[in-house]
Amino acid sequence: MHRSHTCGDLNLKNQGILVVLAGWVQKTRDLGGMTFVDLRDRYGITQLVFNMDTNAELCTQARKLGREYVIKISGDVVERENKNPKNPTGDIEIDVKSLEVLNASKHPPFTIEDKTDGGDDLRMQYRYLDLRRNPIQENIMLRHRVGIETRKYLDSIGFIDVETPYLIKSTPEGARDFIVPSRMNPGQFYALPQSPQTFKQLLMVSGFDRYYQIVKCFRDEDLRADRQPEFTQIDCEMAFVEQEDILNTFEGMVRHLFKVVLDIEIEDFPRMDYDDAMKLYGSDKPDTRFGMTFVDIADVAQGKGFGVFDTAEAVLGIVVQGAAEYTRKQLDKLTEWVKRPQIGAKGLIYCKINEDGSTKSSVDKFFNEDSREAWAEKAGAEKGDLILILSGELDKTRKQLGELRLHLGSELGLRDPKVFKPLWVMDFPLLEWDEDTERYHAMHHPFTSPKPDQLELINADPSKVKANAYDMVINGVEIGGGSIRIHDRELQSKMFDLLGFTPEEAQAQFGFLMDAFQYGAPPHGGLALGFDRLCSMFGGSESIRDFIAFPKNNSGRDLMIDAPSPIDNKQYDELFLKSTHVPS
Amino acid sequence: MHRSHTCGDLNLKNQGILVVLAGWVQKTRDLGGMTFVDLRDRYGITQLVFNMDTNAELCTQARKLGREYVIKISGDVVERENKNPKNPTGDIEIDVKSLEVLNASKHPPFTIEDKTDGGDDLRMQYRYLDLRRNPIQENIMLRHRVGIETRKYLDSIGFIDVETPYLIKSTPEGARDFIVPSRMNPGQFYALPQSPQTFKQLLMVSGFDRYYQIVKCFRDEDLRADRQPEFTQIDCEMAFVEQEDILNTFEGMVRHLFKVVLDIEIEDFPRMDYDDAMKLYGSDKPDTRFGMTFVDIADVAQGKGFGVFDTAEAVLGIVVQGAAEYTRKQLDKLTEWVKRPQIGAKGLIYCKINEDGSTKSSVDKFFNEDSREAWAEKAGAEKGDLILILSGELDKTRKQLGELRLHLGSELGLRDPKVFKPLWVMDFPLLEWDEDTERYHAMHHPFTSPKPDQLELINADPSKVKANAYDMVINGVEIGGGSIRIHDRELQSKMFDLLGFTPEEAQAQFGFLMDAFQYGAPPHGGLALGFDRLCSMFGGSESIRDFIAFPKNNSGRDLMIDAPSPIDNKQYDELFLKSTHVPS
């Protein structure tokens, strides 16, 4: 071992002992007679001191140490004159007796500090240096902690970690697969799993009863910000359960994780119908850290001659408490904000409830004091509040007002990343109609079961059927979701039929699962949580990339190893493949 | 929840309570007035009883239940008349009050029993049924237990679980990569990792200090029996360590696993030089559960006119204790065994040391009593023992005698799968000369460091250089191995040069790693253990396939999901690929 202690170990209790430390030079300060070196490792920083008077040779050597040099020293632990109470090792320093440079370092391309001067691409190219920075290192350690505590908890309640295969079968339904040519089976391909969905269901058919896995999944999608082609899920499934059992189990797990990882007690873990979430927040993943829920003011706003409202399917408002004093400029800025193409509203109507009880709106021409008071009453707005109103098509208006609500929440500081408000959103529709392809899509996935009391609706009006499906949402982020699955061959066939599969396609792609249902499949269900997202949530960040050791950029490239990259002709030949790509 | 208890929960303490159970019908016995059903789940088997006298309708229903039906019952826990002490629930049975069939089952294609009548292919096609069988289910649960205990142990000593990427870069060195075409980067490919080797080294450069991962790895090799294209490793790396630290750390881990998983205390964990292993066992992974080590009898066997010995590079023997009474037939059988093409020996010489002190060999024509006694003395053979001798080229003879030794060990019952003898084999050669390609190959991998005191040999005689490399061997199986790595750019370049890389090739493939070494890379090393193999070892089996939930067959196929399989033309087009395969 190149050390007797780490750089986070030593304090006054160790005074007087001879120690060996190894680590990186964080910085050196040459004060003439003395040279100080901050030595860093994963565990902390320890100050080294070299004295020109007592050992000129060693001190001269120390002066030459550059940032990020890896050194090994031995020396005595001594009490510091100028203690640093912010550093756990700040009461001591090491009076160095010997110094060995284990490895030199070129000058790093960006500073290895909490706030770095490195741009995104540079940091990604030298990710191994970026990972030395405290904030990133803490993220990765937090991720480890969330992972191991998840495993320990699930193990403690009887879940079995079962590895499912990575080389599986391509199924064009759903997102696009990454595929892997098989050399031993020419002309044939494996696919990388988008999730272990069918395998975990088969494990329930096998009687494993409670399964989990923290597992990589792959989707070849055009990457939006903060989407990775490979991502990690906490994947779980249980047999002989109903929806209530699953909600309780994973509510318990998430409460436990908040407690052991962050020492936070989650108080409420409410449940909300999908329909209510859409009605009150315009979103199936509401941020419930703050109120500002939607009010429908159509009945008091329509029929007064204001064409915009009168022709609208929906007139919805939110009340911003204490914002009646917003200036014209502030209101114009909000109007501009909702009119941006990303939001797409045509305009924003406001109504101030002044402190003296009078009201003032942007459409006073059409609405008198009485009408405006009726709005206020309907919206529950009080003196000093501001009502903001959007109108138009119901779905669009909800979406736009939902975005505005989140924007205001951020602006007003109502979205504290250290406050956590989880909830279950439930009773999702089973299917959604897709205008483009003119067919139904599974809102969750094709294996989700309809609510048992709505089975007969499936033929009459499929769009009305609700599913036994649920999402876990924390602070407006969908952390994961799941469902009670179909475990009956006939119903599963019916489902594929609704989704536009021919019986032959269904059998070719999912025959193994439907066959399995004929050999005693138990009722079962489960969920999957996005592990990258859960970790970034725990870390109080919105970027998942900072919680992945070696992420890819938005073009799916790893800039550090320079992948993907061309392959040899020999590799093409062995796989019976030819490229049709003409480099431009 | 479809149950109040599991099928393994109930005993006399629960007598009289009303319970709800759910599970699979293991078997039914119709005794006229009574029908008994064995209900099975992951946790056990509970006997259900239906009485024709008290509830004829229910009993009639129960009689119709087929094997593997999934049912839910409620009933009272009652004491059994005929108790079954072998079953933890064998003191009670359930007097059933209600019965619901949750799912029917077709007749399974093979019996779901400990010993099944299903052949390999059938079991793989219906793996979800095969996984219901107790032995397989226990294997998968053992695997879970080994995994979680490994994680807990490594976490407890400061190892961080860091996920490394699965979509990396193809490097033609080493085994063949599986590759993944990139749609977003046409003409370019990712590769699936053969191991996270370079990433874990970069994590050391990043200062993570102690890393582990239980991770899938991929090799597109022609499959030998018990090789899987995807397999799992316990992958570890440590910084600021020397070889001794790594050996102690993972010896500790393996001892811990034996203790917590199997309740076995490992006594010795010896170390053996590679040279000694080859000399004494003819193998770098000796099975040390039994002796029968090699003796070199060349000096007492050569020069007596027996041409076979006289022209041989090596004359090696093993002593089989108490085997002097082997019959001619037994000895002929052994001779035939070593002459099989898989072993390839030209013949086998024996010498019996009879109980009366006389000796008898198969080559008495050339060797008189005195000569034979000299053999016995040299070999340490005693009265009643048998000496078996092979001769020829050194390497081949060692290999052949090693195989014969293992064969005899098995025949004589010296290789008890419940006895565990681990050891470290150390001081491997750094390089081995490959006759075919006329160049050196890395014996471990290109990142392994030479022993520091042998650095100067690298230029003089590379084949003589020993590496800081070690294998963990248990019962003759290589469970894993590792090395102290190179952490110096110059030495790494030298290594690539020795392995036949041009500087350009080295930079293109591993430039990121060599660059990283210039920014303060600490001394580091690690190892990887084969997780599939470790689990099968713990389970006392030689087949890893029975310890993998969804394994592939020897053609790399998953017979259950029928993968790999052809893909759509649209998928080819999106990836700018064309198949050149002409189906025959």
mmCIF file of C-alpha atoms in Angstrom, chain A residues 24 128 131-132 550 560, chain B residues 164 195-209 211 235-239 444-449 483-488 492 496 510 512-514 516-517 520-527:
data_model
loop_
_atom_site.group_PDB
_atom_site.id
_atom_site.type_symbol
_atom_site.label_atom_id
_atom_site.label_comp_id
_atom_site.label_asym_id
_atom_site.label_seq_id
_atom_site.Cartn_x
_atom_site.Cartn_y
_atom_site.Cartn_z
ATOM 1 C CA TRP A 24 -2.825 14.640 -6.016
ATOM 2 C CA TYR A 128 -11.348 11.488 -16.350
ATOM 3 C CA LEU A 131 -14.534 13.355 -12.666
ATOM 4 C CA ARG A 132 -11.829 14.571 -10.282
ATOM 5 C CA PHE A 550 -19.189 8.461 -18.840
ATOM 6 C CA MET A 560 -13.365 10.797 -24.642
ATOM 7 C CA THR B 164 -19.377 2.136 -17.179
ATOM 8 C CA SER B 195 -14.706 -5.805 -20.102
ATOM 9 C CA PRO B 196 -14.733 -2.309 -18.586
ATOM 10 C CA GLN B 197 -10.921 -2.478 -18.359
ATOM 11 C CA THR B 198 -9.962 0.944 -19.698
ATOM 12 C CA PHE B 199 -12.877 2.680 -17.982
ATOM 13 C CA LYS B 200 -12.008 1.302 -14.579
ATOM 14 C CA GLN B 201 -8.435 2.418 -15.051
ATOM 15 C CA LEU B 202 -9.693 5.894 -15.954
ATOM 16 C CA LEU B 203 -11.763 5.887 -12.773
ATOM 17 C CA MET B 204 -8.519 5.374 -10.889
ATOM 18 C CA VAL B 205 -6.998 8.290 -12.796
ATOM 19 C CA SER B 206 -10.106 10.234 -11.677
ATOM 20 C CA GLY B 207 -9.371 9.452 -8.053
ATOM 21 C CA PHE B 208 -12.251 7.089 -7.260
ATOM 22 C CA ASP B 209 -9.702 4.980 -5.426
ATOM 23 C CA TYR B 211 -14.276 0.832 -7.802
ATOM 24 C CA ASP B 235 -15.022 -6.089 -11.778
ATOM 25 C CA CYS B 236 -12.802 -4.235 -9.303
ATOM 26 C CA GLU B 237 -9.962 -1.745 -9.280
ATOM 27 C CA MET B 238 -7.955 -0.010 -6.526
ATOM 28 C CA ALA B 239 -5.500 2.880 -6.537
ATOM 29 C CA HIS B 444 -3.114 -11.256 -19.255
ATOM 30 C CA HIS B 445 -3.816 -8.074 -21.248
ATOM 31 C CA PRO B 446 -1.813 -5.157 -22.659
ATOM 32 C CA PHE B 447 -2.310 -3.036 -19.518
ATOM 33 C CA THR B 448 -0.530 -5.431 -17.162
ATOM 34 C CA SER B 449 2.689 -4.133 -15.665
ATOM 35 C CA SER B 483 -2.839 -7.420 -12.314
ATOM 36 C CA ILE B 484 -1.096 -4.295 -11.263
ATOM 37 C CA ARG B 485 -1.507 -2.014 -14.277
ATOM 38 C CA ILE B 486 0.899 0.156 -16.153
ATOM 39 C CA HIS B 487 0.298 3.799 -15.168
ATOM 40 C CA ASP B 488 3.074 5.364 -17.190
ATOM 41 C CA GLN B 492 2.387 1.546 -22.011
ATOM 42 C CA PHE B 496 1.924 -1.795 -27.386
ATOM 43 C CA PHE B 510 -5.980 3.563 -26.729
ATOM 44 C CA PHE B 512 -7.409 8.322 -24.490
ATOM 45 C CA LEU B 513 -5.855 6.022 -21.887
ATOM 46 C CA MET B 514 -2.261 6.946 -22.662
ATOM 47 C CA ALA B 516 -4.860 10.122 -19.268
ATOM 48 C CA PHE B 517 -1.598 8.706 -17.909
ATOM 49 C CA GLY B 520 -1.394 12.354 -12.859
ATOM 50 C CA ALA B 521 -2.305 8.669 -13.023
ATOM 51 C CA PRO B 522 -1.818 6.914 -9.673
ATOM 52 C CA PRO B 523 -0.375 3.409 -9.319
ATOM 53 C CA HIS B 524 -3.344 1.048 -9.518
ATOM 54 C CA GLY B 525 -4.421 -2.510 -10.068
ATOM 55 C CA GLY B 526 -7.400 -4.759 -9.776
ATOM 56 C CA LEU B 527 -9.084 -7.915 -10.807
#
